[in-house]
Amino acid sequence: MKAYRAAILRFADDHSALYEEDGLLVVGPDAQGRQVVRAVGAYSALAGNYPGVAVEHLPGRIIAPGFIDLHIHFPQTDVIGSPAEGLLPWLENYTFPHESRFVDGDYSAGVAKVFLDELLRNGVTTALAFATSHPQSVNALFTESQARGMRMITGKVLQDRHSPDGVRDLTEQSLIDTEQLIQRWHGVDRLGYAITPRFAPSCTEAQLRGAGELAARYPKVWIQSHVAENLEEVRWARELFPQARSYLSVYDDFGLMRERAIYAHCIHFDDEDRALMRATGTAAAVSPTSNLFLGSGFFDYEGADRVGFKYGLASDVGGGTSFCPFHTMLAAYYVAREGQTKPGLSLSPEQLWWQHTAGAAQALGLEGTAGNLQPGCEADFVVLNPNCTPLLARKSSHARNLDELLFGMIVLGDDRLVERTVISQGPPSRMAP
Ligand code: GUN
Ligand code: ZN
């Protein structure tokens, strides 16, 4: 066992933040040998209970749950910042040509290393990630994640039509490859598989049907895709699937909406779509930097909460512009303020932080396992230094309450704020210099 003394942020079941100014986090193996939080609370209350356990004292630091990125594309690490008129030209001109390079396993492994280093440098300890249509890219990301002991979910992209040579796959083979990858990787260490139709316009009905059959056969496997991101895309999907009630309902028609299904964007929805999300237990990956960069639109927070479906925050790199959770939370704040049809909301810093940690875990069906520091949770966490820059140090010293402290970090924070990222298994991934 090992203990850490610092300020500690975690979340209660009602989503509110719990904060110990002088806290103790005790980490040790559970009955299965996983490194989990064994105890957490005030240092004064807990310290006497763990004689002989080494305590690392981190004065002035804040320990918080590792962030969860609910939607990111590892092969788009080098696509960030490619401007286009909108989603479809961006895919055609930048993304598909770049993703075709991942046919090469060595190239995939090289990018997977950079991608995971970048996640960890930014305090992201779990992600639901797209690979490419090449099984080699999936093997590369799982292999590198396993070497780091990370909790990582990914899958081979399915796209058997409206996709250029180099990324387009073959219907039957794509489904065989998917099942083989599920059997090889799902549930190994902390790795999970996600059945990954790119989006309905890039998949034939036969491919979607096959994906739905796999989703029924493997109910613990995740499903990930994109939906209702861009108005052109919505129009195209409606043309291709005229019998469906809406773009979203195409996925339901093929058995691709259920618990552990996560759809990126979910912008151009009506209330029937929202009710379908809720009824099926499907979650949205809200991707504000991507939506602002590609001019896609704004996630409707009021609509989501009124109808009551699950959502969490995501970078959507490389449509998204940053791996940094602070940047994503700030963009979500702007979207809630200015991008709503009803008068703007003011999301609290606690709500934003929850959406990128415990809320994202809930969307994945991993509440109590990831994204929090309550007893029993896997011990993936960040050590934040709120004095890491002169301006943030001033801001933090003036904070009169938790909201002000968290807001300062969301608005002024970047990778310098993340002094260390600790992964539950294995050694710390990044020590302070
Ligand atoms: N829709 C289909 N593919 C993609 C992708 O790679 N990125 C985004 N943002 N939307 C998509
Ligand atoms: Zn995406």
Coordinates of C-alpha atoms and ligand atoms in Angstrom, one line a residue:
M1 CA 0.0 0.0 0.0
K2 CA 1.0 3.6 -0.5
A3 CA -0.6 6.9 0.6
Y4 CA -0.5 10.4 -0.7
R5 CA -1.1 13.5 1.4
A6 CA -2.4 16.5 -0.6
A7 CA -5.7 18.3 -1.3
I8 CA -8.0 15.8 -2.9
L9 CA -10.9 16.3 -5.3
R10 CA -13.5 13.5 -5.9
F11 CA -17.2 13.3 -6.7
A12 CA -20.3 12.2 -4.7
D13 CA -23.1 10.1 -6.2
D14 CA -25.1 13.2 -6.7
H15 CA -22.3 14.6 -8.9
S16 CA -21.2 17.2 -6.4
A17 CA -17.5 17.7 -5.8
L18 CA -16.0 16.6 -2.5
Y19 CA -12.8 18.4 -1.6
E20 CA -10.4 17.8 1.3
E21 CA -7.9 20.6 1.7
D22 CA -5.6 18.3 3.7
G23 CA -6.5 14.9 2.5
L24 CA -5.1 11.4 2.4
L25 CA -5.5 8.9 -0.5
V26 CA -4.6 5.4 0.4
V27 CA -3.9 3.1 -2.6
G28 CA -3.4 -0.7 -2.5
P29 CA -4.4 -4.0 -4.1
D30 CA -8.0 -5.2 -3.9
A31 CA -9.0 -8.9 -3.7
Q32 CA -8.2 -9.3 -7.4
G33 CA -4.9 -7.6 -7.1
R34 CA -6.0 -4.4 -8.9
Q35 CA -4.5 -1.2 -7.5
V36 CA -7.5 0.7 -6.1
V37 CA -8.4 3.4 -3.7
R38 CA -8.5 1.8 -0.3
A39 CA -9.4 4.9 1.7
V40 CA -9.8 8.6 1.1
G41 CA -10.7 11.5 3.4
A42 CA -9.2 14.0 5.8
Y43 CA -5.6 13.4 6.7
S44 CA -6.4 14.0 10.4
A45 CA -9.1 11.3 10.4
L46 CA -7.3 8.6 8.4
A47 CA -3.6 9.0 9.1
G48 CA -3.6 6.9 12.3
N49 CA -5.3 4.0 10.6
Y50 CA -2.3 3.1 8.3
P51 CA 0.8 2.7 10.5
G52 CA 3.8 1.6 8.4
V53 CA 2.3 2.7 5.1
A54 CA 4.6 5.1 3.3
V55 CA 3.0 8.6 2.9
E56 CA 4.2 10.9 0.1
H57 CA 3.5 14.4 1.1
L58 CA 2.6 16.8 -1.8
P59 CA 2.2 20.2 -0.2
G60 CA 0.3 22.7 -2.4
R61 CA -0.8 20.0 -4.8
I62 CA -4.3 18.7 -5.7
I63 CA -4.9 15.1 -6.4
A64 CA -7.9 14.6 -8.8
P65 CA -9.3 11.7 -10.8
G66 CA -7.6 11.0 -14.1
F67 CA -9.6 12.5 -16.9
I68 CA -11.6 10.3 -19.3
D69 CA -11.8 11.3 -23.0
L70 CA -15.1 9.9 -24.2
H71 CA -14.3 10.2 -28.0
I72 CA -10.9 10.7 -29.6
H73 CA -9.2 9.4 -32.8
F74 CA -5.7 8.1 -32.2
P75 CA -4.8 8.2 -35.9
Q76 CA -5.8 11.8 -36.1
T77 CA -3.0 13.0 -33.7
D78 CA -1.3 14.7 -36.7
V79 CA -4.6 15.9 -38.3
I80 CA -5.2 18.5 -35.6
G81 CA -5.6 22.0 -37.0
S82 CA -6.5 21.0 -40.6
P83 CA -9.0 23.7 -41.6
A84 CA -11.9 22.8 -43.9
E85 CA -15.3 24.2 -44.9
G86 CA -17.0 21.5 -42.8
L87 CA -16.9 17.9 -41.8
L88 CA -17.3 16.2 -45.2
P89 CA -14.5 18.1 -47.0
W90 CA -12.3 17.7 -43.9
L91 CA -12.8 14.0 -44.0
E92 CA -12.1 13.8 -47.7
N93 CA -9.1 16.1 -48.0
Y94 CA -7.2 15.5 -44.7
T95 CA -8.5 12.6 -42.6
F96 CA -9.0 9.7 -45.0
P97 CA -5.7 10.3 -46.8
H98 CA -3.9 10.4 -43.5
E99 CA -5.7 7.4 -42.0
S100 CA -4.6 5.3 -45.0
R101 CA -1.1 5.3 -43.7
F102 CA -2.1 3.1 -40.7
V103 CA -2.1 0.1 -43.0
D104 CA 1.5 -0.1 -41.8
G105 CA 1.8 -1.7 -38.4
D106 CA 5.1 0.0 -37.5
Y107 CA 3.7 3.4 -38.4
S108 CA 0.6 2.7 -36.3
A109 CA 2.8 1.7 -33.3
G110 CA 4.9 4.9 -33.6
V111 CA 1.8 7.1 -33.6
A112 CA 0.2 5.1 -30.8
K113 CA 3.2 5.8 -28.5
V114 CA 3.0 9.6 -29.2
F115 CA -0.8 9.5 -28.7
L116 CA -0.6 7.8 -25.3
D117 CA 2.2 10.0 -24.2
E118 CA 0.2 13.0 -25.1
L119 CA -2.9 11.7 -23.3
L120 CA -0.9 11.1 -20.1
R121 CA 0.9 14.4 -20.3
N122 CA -2.5 16.0 -20.2
G123 CA -3.8 13.9 -17.4
V124 CA -6.1 11.6 -19.5
T125 CA -5.9 8.1 -18.1
T126 CA -8.8 6.5 -20.0
A127 CA -10.1 7.0 -23.5
L128 CA -12.8 5.6 -25.9
A129 CA -10.7 5.9 -29.1
F130 CA -11.3 5.3 -32.8
A131 CA -8.5 3.4 -34.5
T132 CA -8.6 3.1 -38.4
S133 CA -10.2 0.5 -40.6
H134 CA -6.9 -1.5 -40.4
P135 CA -6.7 -4.1 -37.7
Q136 CA -3.0 -3.3 -37.3
S137 CA -3.9 0.1 -35.9
V138 CA -6.1 -1.6 -33.3
N139 CA -3.3 -4.0 -32.3
A140 CA -0.9 -1.2 -32.1
L141 CA -3.0 0.9 -29.7
F142 CA -3.9 -2.0 -27.5
T143 CA -0.3 -3.2 -27.3
E144 CA 1.0 0.2 -26.3
S145 CA -1.8 0.8 -23.8
Q146 CA -1.2 -2.6 -22.3
A147 CA 2.5 -1.8 -21.9
R148 CA 1.5 1.3 -19.9
G149 CA -1.2 -0.5 -17.9
M150 CA -3.8 1.9 -19.1
R151 CA -7.6 1.5 -19.3
M152 CA -8.2 1.9 -23.0
I153 CA -11.2 1.1 -25.3
T154 CA -10.8 1.1 -29.1
G155 CA -11.9 -0.7 -32.2
K156 CA -11.4 -1.2 -35.9
V157 CA -13.4 1.3 -37.9
L158 CA -16.1 -0.1 -40.2
Q159 CA -16.5 1.8 -43.5
D160 CA -17.3 -0.3 -46.5
R161 CA -18.7 2.4 -48.7
H162 CA -18.4 6.1 -49.6
S163 CA -14.8 5.9 -48.5
P164 CA -11.7 6.1 -50.7
D165 CA -9.2 3.3 -51.5
G166 CA -6.8 2.9 -48.6
V167 CA -9.4 3.1 -45.9
R168 CA -12.5 1.4 -47.3
D169 CA -12.9 -2.2 -46.0
L170 CA -14.8 -5.2 -47.2
T171 CA -18.1 -6.0 -45.6
E172 CA -17.7 -9.7 -44.6
Q173 CA -13.9 -9.4 -43.8
S174 CA -14.6 -6.3 -41.6
L175 CA -17.0 -8.3 -39.5
I176 CA -14.6 -11.3 -39.2
D177 CA -11.8 -8.9 -38.2
T178 CA -14.0 -7.2 -35.6
E179 CA -14.9 -10.5 -34.0
Q180 CA -11.3 -11.7 -34.0
L181 CA -10.2 -8.5 -32.3
I182 CA -12.9 -8.7 -29.7
Q183 CA -11.8 -12.2 -28.9
R184 CA -8.1 -11.2 -28.7
W185 CA -8.4 -8.0 -26.7
H186 CA -11.7 -7.4 -24.9
G187 CA -11.3 -7.8 -21.2
V188 CA -7.5 -8.4 -21.4
D189 CA -6.0 -6.4 -18.5
R190 CA -7.8 -3.1 -18.6
L191 CA -8.5 -3.1 -22.4
G192 CA -11.9 -3.1 -23.9
Y193 CA -13.2 -3.4 -27.4
A194 CA -15.6 -1.0 -29.1
I195 CA -17.6 -2.0 -32.3
T196 CA -16.9 1.1 -34.4
P197 CA -19.0 1.8 -37.5
R198 CA -17.5 5.2 -38.6
F199 CA -20.9 6.7 -39.3
A200 CA -24.0 5.5 -41.0
P201 CA -23.2 7.1 -44.4
S202 CA -19.9 5.1 -44.6
C203 CA -21.5 1.7 -43.9
T204 CA -23.7 -0.5 -46.0
E205 CA -26.8 -1.9 -44.5
A206 CA -25.1 -5.3 -44.4
Q207 CA -22.2 -3.9 -42.4
L208 CA -24.5 -2.2 -39.9
R209 CA -26.6 -5.3 -39.6
G210 CA -23.4 -7.4 -38.9
A211 CA -22.2 -4.8 -36.4
G212 CA -25.6 -5.0 -34.6
E213 CA -25.4 -8.8 -34.5
L214 CA -21.9 -8.6 -32.9
A215 CA -23.2 -6.0 -30.4
A216 CA -26.0 -8.5 -29.4
R217 CA -23.6 -11.4 -29.1
Y218 CA -21.1 -9.4 -27.0
P219 CA -23.2 -7.3 -24.7
K220 CA -20.2 -6.1 -22.6
V221 CA -18.4 -4.8 -25.7
W222 CA -18.8 -1.0 -26.3
I223 CA -20.2 0.6 -29.5
Q224 CA -19.0 3.9 -30.8
S225 CA -19.9 6.0 -33.8
H226 CA -20.8 9.6 -34.9
V227 CA -24.2 11.1 -35.3
A228 CA -26.0 14.4 -36.2
E229 CA -22.7 16.4 -36.2
N230 CA -23.2 18.5 -39.3
L231 CA -26.2 19.6 -41.3
E232 CA -24.8 18.3 -44.6
E233 CA -24.0 15.0 -43.0
V234 CA -27.6 14.8 -41.6
R235 CA -29.1 15.5 -45.0
W236 CA -26.9 12.8 -46.6
A237 CA -27.8 10.2 -44.0
R238 CA -31.5 10.9 -44.4
E239 CA -31.1 10.4 -48.2
L240 CA -29.3 7.1 -47.7
F241 CA -31.7 5.8 -45.2
P242 CA -35.1 7.2 -46.2
Q243 CA -37.1 4.6 -44.3
A244 CA -35.6 5.6 -40.9
R245 CA -37.4 8.1 -38.7
S246 CA -34.2 10.1 -38.2
Y247 CA -30.5 9.8 -38.6
L248 CA -30.1 8.6 -35.0
S249 CA -32.8 6.0 -35.4
V250 CA -30.8 4.3 -38.3
Y251 CA -28.5 3.0 -35.5
D252 CA -31.4 1.8 -33.4
D253 CA -32.9 0.0 -36.5
F254 CA -29.7 -2.0 -36.7
G255 CA -29.4 -2.8 -32.9
L256 CA -26.6 -0.3 -32.3
M257 CA -28.2 1.6 -29.4
R258 CA -27.9 0.2 -25.9
E259 CA -26.0 0.6 -22.7
R260 CA -22.3 1.0 -23.5
A261 CA -23.1 2.7 -26.9
I262 CA -21.5 6.1 -27.2
Y263 CA -22.3 8.5 -30.1
A264 CA -20.1 11.5 -30.7
H265 CA -21.7 15.0 -31.2
C266 CA -25.5 14.4 -31.0
I267 CA -26.1 18.1 -32.0
H268 CA -28.9 18.1 -34.6
F269 CA -31.4 16.2 -32.5
D270 CA -35.1 16.5 -31.9
D271 CA -36.9 15.4 -28.7
E272 CA -37.7 12.0 -30.2
D273 CA -34.0 11.4 -30.7
R274 CA -33.3 12.5 -27.2
A275 CA -36.0 10.2 -25.9
L276 CA -34.4 7.3 -27.9
M277 CA -31.0 8.0 -26.3
R278 CA -32.6 7.9 -22.9
A279 CA -34.8 4.8 -23.5
T280 CA -31.9 2.8 -24.8
G281 CA -29.3 3.9 -22.2
T282 CA -27.1 5.3 -25.0
A283 CA -24.7 8.2 -24.2
A284 CA -23.4 11.2 -26.1
A285 CA -19.7 12.3 -26.3
V286 CA -19.9 16.1 -26.3
S287 CA -17.0 17.4 -28.3
P288 CA -17.0 21.2 -28.1
T289 CA -13.6 22.1 -29.5
S290 CA -14.3 20.0 -32.6
N291 CA -17.7 21.4 -33.1
L292 CA -16.4 24.9 -32.9
F293 CA -13.4 24.2 -35.1
L294 CA -15.4 22.4 -37.9
G295 CA -18.3 24.8 -37.5
S296 CA -20.7 21.9 -36.8
G297 CA -23.0 23.4 -34.2
F298 CA -23.6 23.3 -30.5
F299 CA -24.6 20.5 -28.2
D300 CA -28.0 21.3 -26.6
Y301 CA -27.4 20.9 -22.9
E302 CA -30.8 22.1 -22.0
G303 CA -32.5 19.5 -24.3
A304 CA -30.2 16.7 -23.0
D305 CA -31.0 17.5 -19.4
R306 CA -34.7 18.1 -20.0
V307 CA -35.1 14.6 -21.6
G308 CA -32.4 13.1 -19.4
F309 CA -29.9 11.1 -21.4
K310 CA -26.3 10.5 -20.4
Y311 CA -23.3 12.5 -21.8
G312 CA -19.7 13.3 -21.1
L313 CA -16.9 15.3 -22.5
A314 CA -14.5 14.4 -25.3
S315 CA -11.8 16.1 -27.3
D316 CA -12.6 14.5 -30.7
V317 CA -9.0 15.0 -31.7
G318 CA -8.2 15.6 -34.6
G319 CA -11.5 17.5 -35.4
G320 CA -10.9 18.7 -31.9
T321 CA -8.1 21.1 -31.3
S322 CA -6.6 19.9 -28.0
F323 CA -5.8 16.9 -25.9
C324 CA -6.1 19.1 -22.9
P325 CA -9.2 18.5 -20.7
F326 CA -9.0 22.1 -19.4
H327 CA -9.4 23.4 -22.9
T328 CA -12.3 21.0 -23.6
M329 CA -14.0 22.0 -20.4
L330 CA -13.6 25.7 -21.2
A331 CA -15.0 25.2 -24.7
A332 CA -18.0 23.3 -23.2
Y333 CA -18.6 26.3 -20.9
Y334 CA -18.6 28.7 -23.9
V335 CA -21.0 26.4 -25.8
A336 CA -23.4 26.3 -22.8
R337 CA -23.2 30.1 -22.5
E338 CA -23.6 31.1 -26.1
G339 CA -24.6 28.2 -28.2
Q340 CA -28.1 27.4 -26.7
T341 CA -31.5 28.0 -28.3
K342 CA -32.9 28.9 -24.9
P343 CA -31.1 31.6 -22.9
G344 CA -27.5 30.5 -22.0
L345 CA -26.7 28.2 -19.2
S346 CA -23.8 28.7 -16.9
L347 CA -22.3 25.3 -16.3
S348 CA -20.5 25.2 -13.0
P349 CA -16.8 24.1 -12.8
E350 CA -17.9 21.1 -10.8
Q351 CA -20.4 20.1 -13.5
L352 CA -17.7 20.5 -16.2
W353 CA -15.1 18.6 -14.3
W354 CA -17.7 15.8 -13.5
Q355 CA -18.5 15.5 -17.2
H356 CA -14.9 14.8 -18.0
T357 CA -14.3 12.3 -15.1
A358 CA -17.1 10.5 -13.1
G359 CA -19.8 11.5 -15.7
A360 CA -17.8 10.1 -18.6
A361 CA -17.2 6.9 -16.6
Q362 CA -21.0 6.7 -16.0
A363 CA -21.6 7.1 -19.8
L364 CA -19.2 4.2 -20.3
G365 CA -20.9 2.0 -17.6
L366 CA -17.8 2.3 -15.5
E367 CA -19.1 4.2 -12.6
G368 CA -17.4 3.1 -9.4
T369 CA -14.5 1.7 -11.5
A370 CA -12.9 4.7 -13.3
G371 CA -13.2 8.5 -13.3
N372 CA -13.4 8.9 -9.5
L373 CA -11.4 8.5 -6.3
Q374 CA -14.0 6.9 -4.1
P375 CA -13.0 3.7 -2.3
G376 CA -12.9 0.8 -4.7
C377 CA -12.1 2.9 -7.8
E378 CA -9.1 2.1 -9.8
A379 CA -6.3 4.4 -8.7
D380 CA -5.7 6.5 -11.9
F381 CA -5.1 10.0 -10.8
V382 CA -3.4 13.3 -11.6
V383 CA -1.3 15.5 -9.3
L384 CA -2.1 19.2 -10.2
N385 CA 0.0 22.1 -9.3
P386 CA -2.3 25.2 -9.1
N387 CA 0.9 27.4 -8.8
C388 CA 2.4 26.2 -12.1
T389 CA 2.3 29.6 -13.8
P390 CA 2.6 33.1 -12.3
L391 CA -0.9 34.0 -13.4
L392 CA -2.5 30.8 -12.2
A393 CA -0.6 31.1 -8.9
R394 CA -2.1 34.5 -8.3
K395 CA -5.6 33.3 -9.4
S396 CA -5.4 30.3 -7.1
S397 CA -4.2 32.3 -4.1
H398 CA -7.2 34.6 -4.5
A399 CA -9.8 31.7 -4.7
R400 CA -12.3 32.0 -1.9
N401 CA -14.1 28.7 -2.5
L402 CA -13.9 25.5 -4.6
D403 CA -15.7 27.0 -7.5
E404 CA -13.3 29.8 -7.9
L405 CA -10.3 27.4 -7.6
L406 CA -11.6 25.0 -10.2
F407 CA -12.7 27.8 -12.6
G408 CA -9.2 29.3 -12.4
M409 CA -7.7 26.0 -13.5
I410 CA -10.3 25.4 -16.3
V411 CA -9.8 28.9 -17.7
L412 CA -6.0 29.2 -17.3
G413 CA -4.9 25.6 -17.2
D414 CA -3.0 23.6 -19.7
D415 CA -0.5 20.7 -19.6
R416 CA 1.8 22.6 -17.3
L417 CA -0.9 22.1 -14.6
V418 CA -0.5 18.3 -14.7
E419 CA 2.6 17.7 -12.7
R420 CA 2.2 13.9 -12.6
T421 CA -0.2 11.3 -14.0
V422 CA -0.4 8.1 -12.0
I423 CA -1.7 4.9 -13.6
S424 CA -3.2 2.3 -11.3
Q425 CA -1.0 -0.5 -12.5
G426 CA 2.7 -0.1 -13.0
P427 CA 5.0 2.8 -12.3
P428 CA 4.0 6.5 -12.5
S429 CA 4.0 7.5 -16.2
R430 CA 5.4 11.0 -15.7
M431 CA 7.3 12.2 -12.8
A432 CA 7.7 15.9 -12.1
P433 CA 11.0 17.1 -13.7
Ligands
GUN1 N1 -17.7 11.5 -38.9 C1 -17.2 10.4 -39.6 N2 -15.9 10.3 -39.4 C2 -15.6 11.3 -38.6 C3 -14.3 11.7 -38.0 O1 -13.3 11.2 -38.2 N3 -14.4 12.9 -37.2 C4 -15.5 13.5 -37.0 N4 -15.5 14.6 -36.2 N5 -16.7 13.2 -37.5 C5 -16.7 12.1 -38.3
ZN2 ZN -14.9 11.7 -34.1

